Coordinates of C-alpha atoms (C1' of nucleotides) in Angstrom, one line a residue:
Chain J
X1 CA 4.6 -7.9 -19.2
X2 CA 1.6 -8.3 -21.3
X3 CA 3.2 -8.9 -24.8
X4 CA 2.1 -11.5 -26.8
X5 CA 4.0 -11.6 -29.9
X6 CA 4.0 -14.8 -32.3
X7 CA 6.0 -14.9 -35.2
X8 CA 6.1 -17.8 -37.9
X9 CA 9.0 -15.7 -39.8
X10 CA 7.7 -18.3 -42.7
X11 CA 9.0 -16.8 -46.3
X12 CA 6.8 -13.8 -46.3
X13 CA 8.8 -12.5 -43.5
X14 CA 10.0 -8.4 -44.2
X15 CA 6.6 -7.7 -45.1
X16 CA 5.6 -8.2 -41.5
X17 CA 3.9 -4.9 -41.0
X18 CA 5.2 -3.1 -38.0
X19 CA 2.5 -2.4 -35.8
X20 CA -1.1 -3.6 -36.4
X21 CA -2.2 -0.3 -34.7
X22 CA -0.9 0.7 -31.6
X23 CA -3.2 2.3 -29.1
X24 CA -1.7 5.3 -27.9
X25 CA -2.4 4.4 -24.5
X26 CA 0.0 1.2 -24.9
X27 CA 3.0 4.0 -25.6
X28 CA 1.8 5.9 -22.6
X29 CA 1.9 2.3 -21.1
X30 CA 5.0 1.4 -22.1
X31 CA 6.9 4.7 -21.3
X32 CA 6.0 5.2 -17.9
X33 CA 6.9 1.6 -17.2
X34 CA 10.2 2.3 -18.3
X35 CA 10.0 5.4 -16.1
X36 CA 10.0 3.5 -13.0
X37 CA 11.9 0.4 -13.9
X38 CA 14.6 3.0 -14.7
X39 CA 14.1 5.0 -12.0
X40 CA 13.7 8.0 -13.4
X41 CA 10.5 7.6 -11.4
X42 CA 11.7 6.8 -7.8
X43 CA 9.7 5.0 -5.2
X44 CA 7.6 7.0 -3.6
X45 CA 7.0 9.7 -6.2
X46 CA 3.5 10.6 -6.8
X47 CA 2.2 10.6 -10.0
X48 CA -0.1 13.5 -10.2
X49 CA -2.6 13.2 -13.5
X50 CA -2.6 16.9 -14.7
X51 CA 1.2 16.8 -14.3
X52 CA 1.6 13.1 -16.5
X53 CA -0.9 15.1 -19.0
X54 CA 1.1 17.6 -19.9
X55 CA 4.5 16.4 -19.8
X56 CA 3.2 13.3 -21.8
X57 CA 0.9 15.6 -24.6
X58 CA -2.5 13.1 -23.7
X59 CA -5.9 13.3 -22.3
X60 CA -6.4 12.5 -18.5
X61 CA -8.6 9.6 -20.1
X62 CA -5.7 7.7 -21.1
X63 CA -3.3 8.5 -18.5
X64 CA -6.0 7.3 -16.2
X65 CA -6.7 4.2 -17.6
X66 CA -2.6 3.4 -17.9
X67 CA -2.5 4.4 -14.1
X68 CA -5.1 1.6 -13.5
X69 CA -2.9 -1.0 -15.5
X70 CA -0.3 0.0 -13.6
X71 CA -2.0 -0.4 -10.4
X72 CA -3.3 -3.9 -11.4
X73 CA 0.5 -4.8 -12.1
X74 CA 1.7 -3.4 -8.7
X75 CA 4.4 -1.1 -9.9
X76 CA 2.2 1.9 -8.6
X77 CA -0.3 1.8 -5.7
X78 CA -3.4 3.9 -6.1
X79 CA -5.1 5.7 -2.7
X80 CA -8.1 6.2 -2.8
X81 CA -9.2 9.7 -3.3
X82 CA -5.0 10.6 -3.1
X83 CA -4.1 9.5 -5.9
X84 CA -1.3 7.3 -7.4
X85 CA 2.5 6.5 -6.2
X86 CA 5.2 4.5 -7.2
X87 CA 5.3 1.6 -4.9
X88 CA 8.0 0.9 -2.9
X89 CA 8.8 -2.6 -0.9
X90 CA 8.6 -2.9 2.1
X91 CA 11.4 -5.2 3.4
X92 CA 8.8 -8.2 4.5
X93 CA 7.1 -7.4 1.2
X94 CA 10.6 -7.4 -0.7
X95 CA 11.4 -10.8 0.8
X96 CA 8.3 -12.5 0.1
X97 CA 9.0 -11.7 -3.9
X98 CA 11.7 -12.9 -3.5
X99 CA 11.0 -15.9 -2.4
X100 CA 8.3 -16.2 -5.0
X101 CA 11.0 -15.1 -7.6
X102 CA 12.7 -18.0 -6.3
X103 CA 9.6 -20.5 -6.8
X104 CA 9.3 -19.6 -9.7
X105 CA 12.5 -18.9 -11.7
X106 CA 13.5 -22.3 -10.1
X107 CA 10.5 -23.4 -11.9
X108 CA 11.7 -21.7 -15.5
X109 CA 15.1 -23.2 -15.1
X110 CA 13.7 -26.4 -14.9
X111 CA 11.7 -26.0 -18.2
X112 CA 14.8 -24.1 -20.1
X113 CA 16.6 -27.2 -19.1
X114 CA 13.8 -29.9 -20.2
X115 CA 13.2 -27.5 -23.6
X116 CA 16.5 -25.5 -24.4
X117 CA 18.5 -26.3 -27.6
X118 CA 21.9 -26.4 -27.0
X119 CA 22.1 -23.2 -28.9
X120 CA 19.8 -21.6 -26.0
X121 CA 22.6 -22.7 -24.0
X122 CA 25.2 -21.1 -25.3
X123 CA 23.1 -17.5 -25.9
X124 CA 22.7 -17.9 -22.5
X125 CA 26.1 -18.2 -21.8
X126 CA 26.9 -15.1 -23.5
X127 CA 25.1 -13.1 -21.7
X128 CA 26.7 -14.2 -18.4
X129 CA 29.8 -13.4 -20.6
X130 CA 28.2 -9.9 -21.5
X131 CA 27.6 -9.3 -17.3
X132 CA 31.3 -10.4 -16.5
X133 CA 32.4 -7.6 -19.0
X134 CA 30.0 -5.0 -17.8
X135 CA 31.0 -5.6 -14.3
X136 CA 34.7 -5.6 -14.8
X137 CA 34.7 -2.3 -16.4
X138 CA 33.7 0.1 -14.2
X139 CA 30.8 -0.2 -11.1
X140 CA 27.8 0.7 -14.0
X141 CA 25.1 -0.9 -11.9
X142 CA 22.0 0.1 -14.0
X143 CA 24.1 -1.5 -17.0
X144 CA 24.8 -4.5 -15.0
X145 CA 20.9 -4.6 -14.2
X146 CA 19.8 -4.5 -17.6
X147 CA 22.9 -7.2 -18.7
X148 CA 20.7 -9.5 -15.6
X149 CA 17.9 -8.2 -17.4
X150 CA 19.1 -9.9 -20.6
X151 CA 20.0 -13.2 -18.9
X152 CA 16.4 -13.5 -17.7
X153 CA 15.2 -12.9 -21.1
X154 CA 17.0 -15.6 -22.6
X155 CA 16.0 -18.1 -20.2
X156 CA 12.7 -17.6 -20.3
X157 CA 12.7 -17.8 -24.2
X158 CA 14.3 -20.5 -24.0
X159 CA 11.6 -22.0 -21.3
X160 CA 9.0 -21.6 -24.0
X161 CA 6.3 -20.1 -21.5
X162 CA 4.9 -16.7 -22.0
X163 CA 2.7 -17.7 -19.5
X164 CA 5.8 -18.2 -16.9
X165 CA 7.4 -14.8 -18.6
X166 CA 4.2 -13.1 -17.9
X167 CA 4.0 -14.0 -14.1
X168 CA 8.0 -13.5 -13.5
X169 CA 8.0 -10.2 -15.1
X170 CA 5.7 -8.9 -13.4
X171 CA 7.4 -9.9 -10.1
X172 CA 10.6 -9.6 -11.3
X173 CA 9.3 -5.5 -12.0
X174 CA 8.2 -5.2 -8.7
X175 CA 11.5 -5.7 -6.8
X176 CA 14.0 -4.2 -9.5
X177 CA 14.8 -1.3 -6.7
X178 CA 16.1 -4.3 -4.3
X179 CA 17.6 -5.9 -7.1
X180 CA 19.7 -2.7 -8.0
X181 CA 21.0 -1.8 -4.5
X182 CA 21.6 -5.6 -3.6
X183 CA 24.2 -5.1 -7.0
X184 CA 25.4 -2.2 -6.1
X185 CA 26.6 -3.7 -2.6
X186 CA 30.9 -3.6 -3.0
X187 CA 32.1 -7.5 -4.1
X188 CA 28.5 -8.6 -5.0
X189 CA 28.8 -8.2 -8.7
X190 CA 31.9 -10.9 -9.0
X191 CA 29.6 -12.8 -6.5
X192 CA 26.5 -12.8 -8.7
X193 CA 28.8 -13.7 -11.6
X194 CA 30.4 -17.0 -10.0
X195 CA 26.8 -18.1 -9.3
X196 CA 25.5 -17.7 -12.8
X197 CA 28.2 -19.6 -14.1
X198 CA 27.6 -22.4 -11.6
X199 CA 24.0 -22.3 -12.5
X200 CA 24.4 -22.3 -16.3
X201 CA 27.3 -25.3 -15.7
X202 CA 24.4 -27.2 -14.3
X203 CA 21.8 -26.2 -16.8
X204 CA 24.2 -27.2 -19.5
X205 CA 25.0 -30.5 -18.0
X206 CA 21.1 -30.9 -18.0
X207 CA 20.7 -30.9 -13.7
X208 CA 18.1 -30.4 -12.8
X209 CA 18.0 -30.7 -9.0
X210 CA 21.5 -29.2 -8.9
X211 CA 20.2 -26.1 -11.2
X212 CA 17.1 -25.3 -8.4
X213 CA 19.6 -25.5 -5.8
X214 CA 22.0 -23.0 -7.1
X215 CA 19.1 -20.8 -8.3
X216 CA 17.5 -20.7 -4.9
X217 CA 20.7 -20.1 -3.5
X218 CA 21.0 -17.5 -5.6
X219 CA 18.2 -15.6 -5.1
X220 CA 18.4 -16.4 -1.1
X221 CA 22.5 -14.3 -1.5
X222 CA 20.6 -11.9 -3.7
X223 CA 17.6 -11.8 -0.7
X224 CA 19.9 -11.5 2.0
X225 CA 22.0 -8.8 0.6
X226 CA 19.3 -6.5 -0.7
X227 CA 17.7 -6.5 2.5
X228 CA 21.1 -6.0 4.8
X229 CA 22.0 -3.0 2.7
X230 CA 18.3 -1.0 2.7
X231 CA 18.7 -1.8 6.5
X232 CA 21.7 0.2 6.8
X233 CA 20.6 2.8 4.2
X234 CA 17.8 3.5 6.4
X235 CA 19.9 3.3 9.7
X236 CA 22.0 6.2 8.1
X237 CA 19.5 8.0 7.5
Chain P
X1 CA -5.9 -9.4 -5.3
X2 CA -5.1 -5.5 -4.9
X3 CA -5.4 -5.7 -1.1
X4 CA -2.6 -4.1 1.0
X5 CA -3.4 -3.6 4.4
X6 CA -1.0 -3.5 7.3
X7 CA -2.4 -3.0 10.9
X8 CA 0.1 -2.1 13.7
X9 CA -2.6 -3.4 16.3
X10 CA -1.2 -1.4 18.6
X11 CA -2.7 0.6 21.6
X12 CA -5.4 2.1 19.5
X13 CA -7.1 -0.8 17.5
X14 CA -10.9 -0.8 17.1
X15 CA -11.2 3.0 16.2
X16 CA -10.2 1.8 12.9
X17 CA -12.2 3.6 10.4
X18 CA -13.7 0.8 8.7
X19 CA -13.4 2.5 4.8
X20 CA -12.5 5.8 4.0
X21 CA -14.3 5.9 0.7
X22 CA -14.8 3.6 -1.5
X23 CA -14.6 4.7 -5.0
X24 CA -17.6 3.3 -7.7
X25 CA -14.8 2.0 -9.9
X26 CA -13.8 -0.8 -7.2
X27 CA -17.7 -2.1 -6.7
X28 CA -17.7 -2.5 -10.2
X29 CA -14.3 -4.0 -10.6
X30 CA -15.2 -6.7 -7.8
X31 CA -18.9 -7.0 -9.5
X32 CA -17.3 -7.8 -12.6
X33 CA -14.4 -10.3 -11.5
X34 CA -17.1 -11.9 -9.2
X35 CA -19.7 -12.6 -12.9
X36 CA -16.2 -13.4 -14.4
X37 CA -15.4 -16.1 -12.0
X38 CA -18.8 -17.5 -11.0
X39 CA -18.8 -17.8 -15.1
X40 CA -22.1 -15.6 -15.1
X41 CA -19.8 -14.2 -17.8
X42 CA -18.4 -17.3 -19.5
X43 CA -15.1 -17.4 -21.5
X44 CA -14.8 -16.1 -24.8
X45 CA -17.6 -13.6 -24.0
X46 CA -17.3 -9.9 -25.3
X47 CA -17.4 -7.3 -23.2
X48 CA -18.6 -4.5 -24.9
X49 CA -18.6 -1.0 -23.2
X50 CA -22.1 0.4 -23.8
X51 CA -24.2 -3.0 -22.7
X52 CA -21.5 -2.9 -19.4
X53 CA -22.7 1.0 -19.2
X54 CA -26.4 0.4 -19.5
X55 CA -26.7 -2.9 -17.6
X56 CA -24.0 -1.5 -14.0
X57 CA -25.7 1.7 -14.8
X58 CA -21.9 4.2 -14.7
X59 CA -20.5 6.0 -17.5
X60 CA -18.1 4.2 -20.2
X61 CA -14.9 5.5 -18.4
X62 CA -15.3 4.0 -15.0
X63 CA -16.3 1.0 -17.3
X64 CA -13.5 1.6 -19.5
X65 CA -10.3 2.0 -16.5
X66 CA -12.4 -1.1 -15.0
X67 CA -11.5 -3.3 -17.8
X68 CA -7.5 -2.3 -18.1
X69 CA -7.4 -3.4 -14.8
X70 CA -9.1 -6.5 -15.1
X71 CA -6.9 -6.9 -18.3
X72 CA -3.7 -6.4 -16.5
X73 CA -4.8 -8.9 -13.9
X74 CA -5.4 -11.6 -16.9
X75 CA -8.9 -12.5 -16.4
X76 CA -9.8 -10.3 -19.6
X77 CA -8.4 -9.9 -23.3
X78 CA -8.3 -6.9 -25.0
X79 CA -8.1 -6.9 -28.4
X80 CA -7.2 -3.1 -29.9
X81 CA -10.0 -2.0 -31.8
X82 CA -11.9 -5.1 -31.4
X83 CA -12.4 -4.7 -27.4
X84 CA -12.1 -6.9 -24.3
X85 CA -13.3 -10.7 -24.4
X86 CA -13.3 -12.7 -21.2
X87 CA -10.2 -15.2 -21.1
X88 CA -10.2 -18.4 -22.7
X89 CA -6.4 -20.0 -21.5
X90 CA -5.6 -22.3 -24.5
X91 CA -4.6 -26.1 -23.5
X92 CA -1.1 -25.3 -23.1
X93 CA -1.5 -21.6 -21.1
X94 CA -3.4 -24.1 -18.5
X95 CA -0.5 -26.1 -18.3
X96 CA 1.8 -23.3 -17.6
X97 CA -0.8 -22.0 -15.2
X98 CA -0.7 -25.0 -13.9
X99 CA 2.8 -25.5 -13.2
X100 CA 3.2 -22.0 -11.7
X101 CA 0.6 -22.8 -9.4
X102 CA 2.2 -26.1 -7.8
X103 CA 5.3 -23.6 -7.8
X104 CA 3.6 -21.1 -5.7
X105 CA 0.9 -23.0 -3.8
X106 CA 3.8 -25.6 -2.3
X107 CA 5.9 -21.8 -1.9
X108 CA 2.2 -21.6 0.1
X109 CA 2.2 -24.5 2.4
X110 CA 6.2 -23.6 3.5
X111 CA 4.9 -20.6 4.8
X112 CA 2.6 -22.0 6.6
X113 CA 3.7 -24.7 7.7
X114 CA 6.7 -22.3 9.2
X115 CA 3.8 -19.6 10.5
X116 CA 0.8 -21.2 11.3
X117 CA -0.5 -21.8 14.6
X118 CA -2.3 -24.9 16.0
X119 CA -5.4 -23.4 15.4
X120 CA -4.8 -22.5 11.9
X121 CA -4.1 -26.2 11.0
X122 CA -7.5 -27.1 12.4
X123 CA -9.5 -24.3 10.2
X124 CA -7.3 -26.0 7.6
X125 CA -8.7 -29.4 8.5
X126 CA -12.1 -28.1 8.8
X127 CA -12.7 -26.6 5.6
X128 CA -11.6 -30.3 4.3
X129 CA -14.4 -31.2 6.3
X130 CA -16.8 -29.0 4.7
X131 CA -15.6 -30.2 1.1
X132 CA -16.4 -33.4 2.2
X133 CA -20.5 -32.6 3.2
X134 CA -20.4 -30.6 -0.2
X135 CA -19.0 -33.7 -2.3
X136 CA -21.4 -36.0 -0.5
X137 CA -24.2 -34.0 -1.2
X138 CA -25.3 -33.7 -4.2
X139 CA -22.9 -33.0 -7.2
X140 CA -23.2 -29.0 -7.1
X141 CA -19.7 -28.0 -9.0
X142 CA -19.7 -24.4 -7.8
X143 CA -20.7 -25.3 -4.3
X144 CA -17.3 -27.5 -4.2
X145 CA -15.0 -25.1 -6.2
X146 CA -16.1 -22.8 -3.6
X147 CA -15.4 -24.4 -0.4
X148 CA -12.2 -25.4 -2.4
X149 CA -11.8 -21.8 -2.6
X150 CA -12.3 -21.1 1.1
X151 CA -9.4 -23.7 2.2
X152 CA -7.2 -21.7 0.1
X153 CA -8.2 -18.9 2.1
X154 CA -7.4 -20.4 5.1
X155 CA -4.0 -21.4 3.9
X156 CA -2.4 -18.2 2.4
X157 CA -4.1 -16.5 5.7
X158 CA -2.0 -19.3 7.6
X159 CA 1.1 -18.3 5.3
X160 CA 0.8 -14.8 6.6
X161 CA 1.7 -13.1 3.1
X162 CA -0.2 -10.6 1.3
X163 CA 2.5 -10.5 -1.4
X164 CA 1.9 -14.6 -2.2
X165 CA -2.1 -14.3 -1.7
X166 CA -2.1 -11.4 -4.5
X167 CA 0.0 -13.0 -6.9
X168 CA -1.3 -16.8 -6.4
X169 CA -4.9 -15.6 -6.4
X170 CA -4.2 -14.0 -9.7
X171 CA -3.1 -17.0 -10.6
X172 CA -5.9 -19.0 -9.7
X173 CA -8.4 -17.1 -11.1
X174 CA -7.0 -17.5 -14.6
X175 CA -7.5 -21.4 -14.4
X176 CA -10.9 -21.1 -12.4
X177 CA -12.9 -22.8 -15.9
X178 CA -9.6 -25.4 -15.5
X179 CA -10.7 -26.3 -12.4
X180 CA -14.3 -26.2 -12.3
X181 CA -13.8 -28.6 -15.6
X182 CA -11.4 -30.9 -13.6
X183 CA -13.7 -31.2 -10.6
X184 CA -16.5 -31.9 -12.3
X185 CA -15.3 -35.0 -14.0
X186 CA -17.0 -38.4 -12.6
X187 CA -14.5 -39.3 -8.9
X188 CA -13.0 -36.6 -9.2
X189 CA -14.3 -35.1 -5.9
X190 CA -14.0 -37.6 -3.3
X191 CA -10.0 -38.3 -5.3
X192 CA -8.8 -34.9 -4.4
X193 CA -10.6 -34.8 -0.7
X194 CA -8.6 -38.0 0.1
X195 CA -5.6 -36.0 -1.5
X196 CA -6.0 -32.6 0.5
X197 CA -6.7 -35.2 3.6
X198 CA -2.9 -36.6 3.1
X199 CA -1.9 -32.5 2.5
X200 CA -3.2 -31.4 5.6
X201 CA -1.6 -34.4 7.4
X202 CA 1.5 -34.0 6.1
X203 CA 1.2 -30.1 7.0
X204 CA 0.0 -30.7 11.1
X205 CA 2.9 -33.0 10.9
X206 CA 5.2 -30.0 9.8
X207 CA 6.9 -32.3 7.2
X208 CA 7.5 -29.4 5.1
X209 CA 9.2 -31.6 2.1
X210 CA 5.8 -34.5 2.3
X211 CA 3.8 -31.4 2.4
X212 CA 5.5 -30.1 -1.0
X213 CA 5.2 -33.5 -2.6
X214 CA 1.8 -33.6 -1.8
X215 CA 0.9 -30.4 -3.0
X216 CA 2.8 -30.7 -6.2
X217 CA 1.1 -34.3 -6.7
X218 CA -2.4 -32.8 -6.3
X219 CA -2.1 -29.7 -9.1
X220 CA -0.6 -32.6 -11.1
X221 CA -3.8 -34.4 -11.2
X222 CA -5.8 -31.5 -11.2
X223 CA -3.8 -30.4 -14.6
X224 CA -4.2 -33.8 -16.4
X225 CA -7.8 -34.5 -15.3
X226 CA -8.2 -31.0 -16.3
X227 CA -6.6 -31.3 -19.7
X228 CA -8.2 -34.5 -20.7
X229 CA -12.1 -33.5 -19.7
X230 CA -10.9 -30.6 -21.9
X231 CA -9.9 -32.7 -24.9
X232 CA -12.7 -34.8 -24.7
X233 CA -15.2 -31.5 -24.8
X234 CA -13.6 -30.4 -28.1
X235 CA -13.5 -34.0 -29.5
X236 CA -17.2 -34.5 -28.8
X237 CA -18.3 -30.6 -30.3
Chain S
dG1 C1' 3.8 30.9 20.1
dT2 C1' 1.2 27.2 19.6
dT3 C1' -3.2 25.5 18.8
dG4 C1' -7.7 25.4 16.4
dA5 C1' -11.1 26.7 13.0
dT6 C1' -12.1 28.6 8.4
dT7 C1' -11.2 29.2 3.8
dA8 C1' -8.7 28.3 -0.7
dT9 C1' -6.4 25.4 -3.7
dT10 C1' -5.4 21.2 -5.6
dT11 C1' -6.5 16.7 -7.1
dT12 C1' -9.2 12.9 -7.7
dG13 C1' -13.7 10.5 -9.2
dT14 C1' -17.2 10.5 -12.3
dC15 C1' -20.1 12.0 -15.8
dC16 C1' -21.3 13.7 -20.6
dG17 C1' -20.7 14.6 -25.4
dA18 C1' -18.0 14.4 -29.4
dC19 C1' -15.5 12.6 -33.4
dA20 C1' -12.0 10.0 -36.2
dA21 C1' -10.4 5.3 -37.1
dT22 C1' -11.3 0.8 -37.7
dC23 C1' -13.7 -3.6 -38.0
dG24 C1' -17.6 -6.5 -39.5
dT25 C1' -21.2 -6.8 -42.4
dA26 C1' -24.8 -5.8 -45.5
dT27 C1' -25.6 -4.1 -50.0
dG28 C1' -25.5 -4.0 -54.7
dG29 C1' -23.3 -4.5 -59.2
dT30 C1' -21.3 -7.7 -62.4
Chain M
dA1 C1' -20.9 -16.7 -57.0
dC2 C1' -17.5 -12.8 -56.5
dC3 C1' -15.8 -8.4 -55.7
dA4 C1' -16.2 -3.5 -54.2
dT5 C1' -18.5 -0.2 -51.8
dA6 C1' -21.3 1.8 -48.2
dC7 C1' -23.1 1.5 -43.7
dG8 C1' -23.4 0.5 -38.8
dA9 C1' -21.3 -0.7 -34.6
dT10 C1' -17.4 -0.2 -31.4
dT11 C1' -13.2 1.3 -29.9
dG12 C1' -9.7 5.1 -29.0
dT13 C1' -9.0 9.6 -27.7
dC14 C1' -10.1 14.2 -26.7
dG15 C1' -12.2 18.2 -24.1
dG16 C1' -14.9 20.1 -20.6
dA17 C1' -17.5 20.0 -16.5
dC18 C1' -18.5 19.5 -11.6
dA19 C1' -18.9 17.3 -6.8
dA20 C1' -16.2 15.4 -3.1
dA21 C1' -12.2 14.9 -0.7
dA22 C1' -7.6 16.0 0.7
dT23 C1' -4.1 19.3 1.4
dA24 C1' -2.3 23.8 2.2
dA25 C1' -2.9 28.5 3.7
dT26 C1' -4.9 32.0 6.4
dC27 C1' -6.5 33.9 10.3
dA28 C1' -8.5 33.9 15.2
dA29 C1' -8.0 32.9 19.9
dC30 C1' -5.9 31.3 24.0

DNA sequence: GTTGATTATTTTGTCCGACAATCGTATGGT
DNA sequence: ACCATACGATTGTCGGACAAAATAATCAAC
C-alpha cells in the first residue's frame, strides 16, 4: 500500500543494507494487514486492543496507532467509543469499487501498454500461465487469489506508477472478500482465465481501446458474479 | 473522506441523534487536514509532535494516531525517525494524480449523469454560476479553488456514492497545491469556467460519452497548466 | 416470565511520564 | 579545512493511570 521502494541496483548492489530501520509499528502494520487480506481476520471480527496486545507482544500505543492506519485505508472501520472491526462490503458498496477498480485498472492497462517492454509482456504472460496451472489442479481459491494477486503486480510494475499502485491497492484490498467468493463460484476460474488471455492478446498487440474493453468487461463478469453469489449466500442463510 | 453514513429514512427519521460522541482525535484530524489544505501548513513543512501538542493543546498520542492517519490518507509523509512532513507530490506523482483523477471524476459524472435528478443538474449549473462571480471578482485563488470545491460536492452528491466521494476526495486533496498552482496562472479561470460550462451541458444533456470527453479534456489542461506554472517556479528560484 | 432498573465489567479515549535509539549539529582537536 | 566526538532535539515504544461510554449481568417488580 504505502511502499515506496527505489532501487538503482548500480554496482554497489549486495551491500544494500536490509532495512534502514523498521519501526516496529510497520511489522504490526504489515501483519495485521495480511491478517485480513488472508482472512484469518474475517469481516466482521472486532479487533479488541488488549486482545491485539497480547497476542502481538506490543504496547496498546502502537497497536492503536496501526488501528488508525488501518482505519484511514478502509480495511477496518473504527466506532466511535466501540471500537474497531474488520470492514465488510456492503453489496452497493462492493459494486461501487468495483466499478472504480474498473476506472482505474482500465487506466493501468493503458499505461503498461504505452510503457511496457516486451519483456513485461511476457512476465505478464506467465503469470496468466501460473493462474491456468493453479486453477487446473485442484479448486485452491486463496492460491488462485494470490496467482491474480501476482498478475496485478506485474501490470502495475510494468505501468510505472506507484502512484496508480498506491490507489488500486488500496481498493483492490478493500474488496478481496468479493473477489475470493466471485472465484470460488463453480466454472468462473476457466472463465477468468479466457478473459486474461484475451486481455493480455490485446495488450501485446499494443490495443488500447480493445484492452479497456476487455478489462471492464472483465471486472463487470467479476462484478456481477461476486454480487449474485453473496446474494444467495445470504438467502441461505 | 472516512464518512460512512447510511440512513434508512424510514418511519422514524428526525429523532436521529445528531452525534453520539465525538472523539478529540477526529476535531483534530479535520483541524489539521483543513491547515493542510487551506496551505496554512504549506508543503514540505515538518510536523513535529511537541509544537502540534503545545499549539492544539492534546497530548502527543492523540497527536501522534492523528498523523498515521493523515499519513495513510497521503496528505502527510513520514519519514521513520525523522517524523511527518506535509506532502510535496513530485512533477511526475501530479501526473499520475492526475490521470487517476480524470479516471475517477469522468467514473463521477456517469454516475451522475445515470442518478441525478433535474434538480441536481441545476445546483450543478449554479455552483458554475458562483465560480463565475468569484473569477470576475477579484483574483482571490482560494476563493475560486473553493467554489471549485463546492461543484465537486454537488457532483459526487449527484453520483450518489460514498465509496467514489471517499476515494476521489483523497485523491483530490493530494494535488490541492497542483491545482491552486494551475488556477492561478494568468486565463486560467475564465478557460476552465467556459470548460465546466460545456461539462455541465453535455451532463443536462445526459450525453454520458461528451460528458466523459469533457471531463477527461478539462483535468488534461488542468495537469499541463499545472505542470508548466510548476516548471517555471523552479526555473525562476 | 417478561420487563425494567441498577450494578459490574469491559473497552475505548486520553493523558502523563519515561527511556533507548537515532538524526542533525555544534564542538573541539589536529 | 577536516575529522571525530559530544550534545541536543525528536521519534519510537513502553507502562500505567483514569474518566467516559458501552455491554453484560444481576436483581426487583409487575
Amino acid at each position: 500500500m504505502a511502499s515506496t521502494e527505489k532501487e538503482p541496483a548500480g554496482a554497489l548492489s549486495g551491500i544494500r543494507v536490509g532495512r534502514v530501520a523498521a519501526p516496529l509499528r510497520e511489522q504490526v502494520l504489515d501483519g495485521l494487514r495480511r491478517a485480513i487480506l488472508d482472512f484469518d481476520l474475517k469481516p466482521g471480527a472486532r479487533l479488541v486492543e488488549r486482545e491485539l496486545m497480547e497476542q502481538i507482544g506490543v504496547s496498546r500505543t502502537t497497536i492503536r496507532e496501526v488501528l488508525r492506519e488501518l482505519a484511514a485505508e478502509g480495511l477496518v472501520v473504527v466506532i466511535p467509543q466501540k471500537g474497531a472491526v474488520v470492514h465488510a462490503p456492503s453489496p452497493v458498496e462492493a459494486q461501487d469499487l468495483y466499478a472504480v477498480r474498473a476506472a482505474l485498472e482500465s487506466l493501468a492497462v493503458r499505461r503498461f501498454i504505452e510503457r511496457a517492454s516486451a519483456a513485461d509482456v511476457d512476465a505478464l504472460r506467465a503469470t496468466v500461465d501460473e493462474m491456468e496451472a493453479v486453477a487446473l489442479g485442484e479448486g485452491d481459491i486463496p492460491a488462485l487469489l494470490r496467482a491474480k494477486d501476482r498478475f496485478y503486480d506485474v501490470l502495475l510494475e510494468g505501468a510505472a506508477s506507484p502512484t496508480i499502485q498506491d490507489i488500486l491497492g488500496g481498493v483492490q484490498a478493500r474488496v478481496r472478500l468479493l473477489r475470493a467468493t466471485s472465484l470460488s463460484q463453480p466454472g468462473r476460474p476457466v472463465r477468468v482465465i479466457s478473459e486474461m488471455r484475451a486481455l493480455v492478446a490485446a495488450i501485446a498487440a499494443r490495443d488500447a481501446g480493445e484492452a479497456t474493453r476487455l478489462c471492464v468487461a472483465h471486472l463487470d463478469n467479476a462484478s456481477s458474479t461476486g454480487l449474485k453469489a453473496l446474494a444467495a449466500d445470504s438467502a441461505a442463510s
